[in-house]
Amino acid sequence: MEDRKIRVAITHGDTNGIGYEVILKAFEDPMMLELCTPIIYGAPKVAAFHRKAMQLETPYTIIKNAEEAHADKLNLLATFDDELKVEFGQPTEESAQAARKALARAKEDLQKRLFDVLVMGPVQPATGPAKEDKALTVMVSDRVRIGLVTTHLPIKEVAQAITTEKIAEKGRILHTSLKRDFRISNPRIAVLALNPQPGTEEEQIIAPAVAEMENLGIQAYGPYAADEFFGNEYYGDFDGVLAMYDDQGNVPFKTLSLEYGVKLKAGISAVCTTPDHGPEFDIAGKGVADEQSLRHAVYTAIDMFRHRREYDEPMGNPLPKLYHERREEGEKARFAVKAKDQFSTPLEK
């Protein structure tokens, strides 16, 4: 690459939503161009329409391919230039298709290593039966990091979807991400219970998963009842939390992350983040969308790229291990579940 600044690809998301508004607002600040070389994967005519409608003056340069990106400018890569009607606040097949076209082109360029990290613009969740996702969705803010074992499932299907193997695997992915993406040397992970009171799932599925994670050398604790865990602010003692389903993680996350939230995909080779909100059709076109989540999605992607580079370099030629690393028994006792109130709360400090 010609420049040394990290190249950040940003897809425009659903074109009837707030994607362009938050992107253009985020890059109104020229300081953003000192952090990275941004490349919007979108459509020039649609971008121009949004910018005029929002009365924004953020300048950008239109390019045909990622190799042409200017290091000191906001670049707009034309993934298509078809006529597309913008209908603010109206989810349509055309607007969703525009999002898919931008993402498809970005994925092609990612395979060619034409940029370093990917930030996906806001889109509607896919409809239809949920597909098994080998990656782990992690929600990140300055106060908490929460990974989701299952996503986009009806509540009635969650209990059948969780298994000891799946929870342990998601825990392993979260553990690796905390070490590699966030440079936490020995992360502590709290695992939430499925039910408010201990039941079959906790005893036969989740607790064995915690034990399996421990056998892998992961500092895993739980399961903890979600209401008491968040209500008593136990999350402050942990580097990551593993929730069983969407609402169990999303509700406390959004409560705790008032200023911004970011989602990332852990367990994949690429650095990929997205704002913790959708297209927000109810406010699209009104000029009131907050760009902070998009801005922090860019920040998080940049930090992850740098952290992975720092983490991976010494791993390429590691020194021989001279001692056996073991967990401090005091740590285990500190976060153990009370015997008299199993699957509920950690011991008092």
XYZ file of C-alpha atoms in Angstrom:
349
model
C 0.000 0.000 0.000
C 1.193 3.491 -0.810
C 0.399 5.064 2.545
C 1.030 3.786 6.026
C -2.270 4.909 7.511
C -4.782 2.160 8.161
C -7.284 1.851 5.346
C -10.849 1.653 6.640
C -13.585 0.439 4.307
C -17.082 1.634 5.266
C -20.173 0.273 3.525
C -23.085 2.693 3.194
C -25.754 0.363 4.633
C -29.432 0.614 3.742
C -29.745 3.688 1.526
C -33.134 4.686 2.980
C -31.712 4.804 6.487
C -29.171 6.943 8.342
C -26.003 5.340 6.972
C -24.784 8.254 4.866
C -25.812 10.776 7.493
C -23.695 9.217 10.253
C -20.749 8.570 7.910
C -20.658 12.134 6.615
C -21.157 13.582 10.097
C -18.348 11.434 11.510
C -15.909 12.664 8.868
C -16.857 16.326 9.213
C -14.036 16.313 11.753
C -10.736 16.547 9.807
C -8.973 14.803 12.691
C -10.556 11.551 11.488
C -8.435 11.740 8.331
C -5.310 11.812 10.471
C -6.256 8.441 11.968
C -7.016 6.521 8.807
C -7.684 6.497 5.085
C -11.466 6.012 4.795
C -13.084 4.409 1.751
C -16.887 4.521 1.539
C -18.292 1.668 -0.507
C -21.424 3.237 -1.908
C -23.021 5.140 -4.777
C -22.109 8.720 -5.801
C -25.639 9.812 -6.741
C -27.113 8.449 -3.514
C -24.355 10.044 -1.438
C -24.949 13.398 -3.141
C -28.682 13.173 -2.452
C -28.122 12.449 1.244
C -25.534 15.176 1.648
C -27.814 17.794 0.089
C -30.891 16.644 2.017
C -28.984 16.725 5.320
C -27.359 20.067 4.439
C -23.950 18.591 5.151
C -20.758 19.939 3.636
C -18.410 17.027 4.238
C -16.171 16.810 1.138
C -15.364 13.487 -0.501
C -13.541 12.281 -3.587
C -15.078 9.745 -5.972
C -12.807 6.833 -6.938
C -13.309 3.749 -9.101
C -11.227 1.298 -7.097
C -9.576 1.082 -3.707
C -6.056 1.469 -5.108
C -6.927 5.063 -6.004
C -7.772 6.052 -2.422
C -6.189 9.298 -1.252
C -4.597 9.164 2.178
C -5.787 12.635 3.206
C -9.348 12.561 1.873
C -12.697 10.860 2.414
C -12.935 8.509 -0.561
C -16.185 7.299 -2.110
C -15.800 4.129 -4.148
C -18.603 3.734 -6.685
C -19.899 0.176 -6.218
C -22.722 1.008 -8.612
C -24.067 4.129 -10.269
C -27.570 3.010 -11.200
C -30.511 5.292 -10.691
C -31.857 4.584 -7.235
C -34.763 6.358 -5.628
C -34.113 7.353 -2.031
C -37.173 7.117 0.190
C -36.172 8.151 3.695
C -37.648 5.921 6.351
C -38.993 3.304 3.946
C -37.247 -0.078 3.905
C -37.458 -1.352 0.327
C -35.956 -4.231 -1.594
C -34.010 -1.713 -3.698
C -32.433 -0.035 -0.668
C -31.537 -3.391 0.871
C -30.076 -4.528 -2.452
C -27.935 -1.390 -2.569
C -26.526 -2.342 0.839
C -25.777 -5.869 -0.372
C -24.004 -4.601 -3.498
C -21.729 -2.377 -1.442
C -20.915 -5.180 0.987
C -20.257 -7.661 -1.822
C -17.752 -5.302 -3.454
C -16.093 -4.654 -0.105
C -15.725 -8.389 0.507
C -14.094 -8.814 -2.898
C -11.577 -6.078 -2.122
C -10.995 -7.505 1.344
C -9.944 -10.792 -0.249
C -7.464 -8.808 -2.353
C -6.201 -7.003 0.771
C -6.967 -3.600 -0.706
C -7.894 -2.266 2.725
C -7.161 -3.233 6.323
C -10.448 -3.210 8.246
C -14.156 -3.207 7.458
C -16.870 -1.111 9.109
C -20.341 -2.132 7.972
C -23.039 0.503 7.667
C -26.398 -0.077 9.391
C -28.784 -2.573 7.784
C -31.937 -4.421 8.764
C -31.344 -7.875 10.312
C -31.891 -10.682 7.833
C -35.319 -12.269 7.919
C -36.106 -15.970 7.710
C -34.594 -18.912 9.597
C -31.432 -18.028 11.485
C -28.241 -19.492 10.084
C -25.613 -21.063 12.281
C -22.871 -18.477 12.807
C -19.440 -19.824 13.663
C -18.292 -16.338 14.608
C -19.223 -14.558 17.833
C -21.089 -11.251 17.951
C -19.538 -9.081 20.659
C -21.032 -5.778 21.818
C -18.427 -3.313 23.052
C -18.537 -0.028 24.934
C -16.339 1.707 27.481
C -18.114 -0.135 30.318
C -18.735 -3.701 29.191
C -18.096 -6.316 26.488
C -20.853 -8.872 25.923
C -20.726 -11.845 23.561
C -23.890 -13.613 22.370
C -24.037 -17.403 22.204
C -27.159 -17.272 19.992
C -28.533 -14.459 17.831
C -31.849 -13.688 16.117
C -33.662 -16.659 17.623
C -37.193 -16.713 19.063
C -37.061 -17.179 22.832
C -38.772 -20.570 22.579
C -35.889 -21.889 20.452
C -32.986 -20.679 22.603
C -32.973 -23.572 25.087
C -32.744 -26.098 22.242
C -30.012 -24.084 20.511
C -27.504 -23.921 23.360
C -25.203 -26.863 23.993
C -22.197 -27.366 26.219
C -19.948 -27.551 23.166
C -21.367 -24.399 21.615
C -21.080 -22.334 24.793
C -17.527 -23.516 25.384
C -16.563 -22.716 21.791
C -18.074 -19.223 21.978
C -16.256 -18.722 25.259
C -12.977 -19.736 23.624
C -13.579 -17.237 20.809
C -14.367 -14.469 23.310
C -11.260 -15.307 25.314
C -9.058 -15.146 22.207
C -10.630 -11.858 21.114
C -10.091 -10.278 24.522
C -6.424 -11.229 24.374
C -5.772 -10.489 20.695
C -8.165 -7.642 19.872
C -8.142 -5.849 23.220
C -4.694 -6.903 24.533
C -5.974 -8.194 27.879
C -3.332 -10.659 28.986
C -5.416 -12.911 31.245
C -9.106 -12.082 30.762
C -11.875 -13.061 33.166
C -15.163 -14.137 31.581
C -18.556 -14.316 33.276
C -21.084 -16.788 31.844
C -24.765 -15.982 32.340
C -27.454 -18.488 33.224
C -30.374 -19.067 30.881
C -33.064 -19.024 33.583
C -33.698 -16.641 36.504
C -33.541 -19.648 38.841
C -31.222 -22.662 38.445
C -32.683 -25.353 36.245
C -31.838 -28.174 33.872
C -29.969 -25.960 31.394
C -27.743 -24.494 34.096
C -26.912 -27.845 35.682
C -26.562 -30.002 32.579
C -25.386 -27.574 29.889
C -23.977 -24.253 31.101
C -22.066 -25.346 34.215
C -20.292 -28.153 32.274
C -19.423 -25.567 29.588
C -17.805 -23.360 32.227
C -15.837 -26.379 33.443
C -14.762 -27.178 29.887
C -13.559 -23.613 29.419
C -11.593 -23.881 32.641
C -9.931 -27.018 31.295
C -8.807 -24.949 28.305
C -7.059 -22.519 30.648
C -9.783 -19.866 30.437
C -10.748 -17.948 33.561
C -14.471 -18.593 33.235
C -16.984 -18.168 36.059
C -20.694 -18.745 36.501
C -23.367 -19.294 35.543
C -24.809 -16.103 37.014
C -28.463 -15.026 36.962
C -28.550 -12.057 34.581
C -30.742 -9.786 36.718
C -28.540 -10.026 39.792
C -25.332 -9.943 37.751
C -26.143 -6.622 36.098
C -28.277 -5.218 38.897
C -25.410 -5.603 41.373
C -22.814 -4.383 38.844
C -20.764 -7.567 38.974
C -19.833 -6.956 35.342
C -17.216 -4.483 36.575
C -15.125 -7.405 37.840
C -14.936 -9.096 34.447
C -13.326 -8.376 31.096
C -16.081 -10.066 29.107
C -19.564 -11.515 29.563
C -21.131 -14.397 27.665
C -24.924 -14.077 27.299
C -27.161 -16.880 26.046
C -29.437 -14.867 23.725
C -30.016 -11.400 22.214
C -32.163 -9.629 24.795
C -30.207 -11.037 27.722
C -27.162 -9.184 26.405
C -28.713 -6.331 24.418
C -30.942 -4.854 27.107
C -28.235 -4.362 29.766
C -25.711 -3.373 27.108
C -27.844 -0.552 25.754
C -28.663 0.549 29.298
C -24.999 0.753 30.200
C -23.810 2.177 26.867
C -25.682 5.451 26.653
C -23.145 7.355 24.549
C -22.143 4.728 22.016
C -22.006 1.024 21.301
C -20.129 -1.044 18.758
C -20.614 -4.579 17.513
C -17.792 -6.720 16.202
C -17.392 -10.172 14.765
C -14.895 -12.240 16.740
C -13.534 -15.531 15.479
C -12.992 -14.456 11.859
C -9.739 -13.481 10.174
C -10.894 -9.994 9.133
C -11.375 -7.049 11.472
C -15.063 -6.220 11.120
C -17.155 -3.810 13.210
C -20.508 -2.062 12.884
C -22.434 0.607 14.822
C -24.729 -0.756 17.501
C -27.851 0.456 15.768
C -29.811 -0.274 12.643
C -30.869 2.019 9.788
C -33.145 3.898 12.234
C -35.832 4.452 9.617
C -37.952 6.459 12.073
C -35.419 9.319 12.073
C -33.923 8.902 8.589
C -33.826 12.152 6.644
C -34.447 14.341 9.693
C -30.815 15.268 10.332
C -30.884 14.188 13.966
C -28.937 10.908 13.788
C -26.006 10.588 16.200
C -22.731 9.598 14.539
C -20.912 8.563 17.716
C -21.511 4.830 17.296
C -20.191 4.907 13.727
C -17.215 6.977 14.820
C -16.400 4.488 17.569
C -16.870 1.566 15.175
C -14.019 3.121 13.177
C -11.943 3.679 16.315
C -12.516 0.107 17.493
C -11.575 -1.368 14.118
C -8.347 0.653 14.046
C -7.464 -0.384 17.600
C -8.200 -4.042 16.818
C -5.953 -3.945 13.753
C -3.073 -2.483 15.743
C -3.597 -4.832 18.666
C -3.665 -7.899 16.422
C -0.452 -6.789 14.764
C 1.226 -6.329 18.145
C -0.124 -9.655 19.396
C 0.730 -11.691 16.298
C 4.281 -10.461 15.706
C 5.905 -12.183 18.712
C 3.709 -15.247 18.129
C 5.425 -15.750 14.800
C 8.659 -16.679 16.592
C 7.743 -17.496 20.198
C 10.229 -18.212 22.937
C 10.059 -21.665 24.511
C 7.770 -21.734 27.539
C 9.880 -22.021 30.665
C 7.159 -22.546 33.209
C 3.602 -23.827 33.528
C 1.124 -21.010 33.938
C -1.585 -21.802 36.476
C -4.571 -19.959 37.790
C -4.375 -18.316 41.166
C -6.699 -20.160 43.532
C -7.590 -16.849 45.143
C -9.050 -15.610 41.856
C -11.186 -18.738 41.550
C -12.558 -18.313 45.049
C -13.198 -14.618 44.582
C -15.601 -15.114 41.669
C -16.998 -18.498 42.632
C -20.737 -19.016 42.770
C -22.119 -19.310 46.295
C -22.856 -22.904 47.232
C -26.002 -21.898 49.088
C -27.266 -19.810 46.176
C -25.922 -21.675 43.180
C -25.988 -20.050 39.734
C -26.638 -16.647 41.280
C -23.949 -14.286 42.558
C -20.178 -14.223 43.109
C -18.711 -14.145 46.566
C -18.307 -10.806 48.226
C -14.816 -9.384 47.932
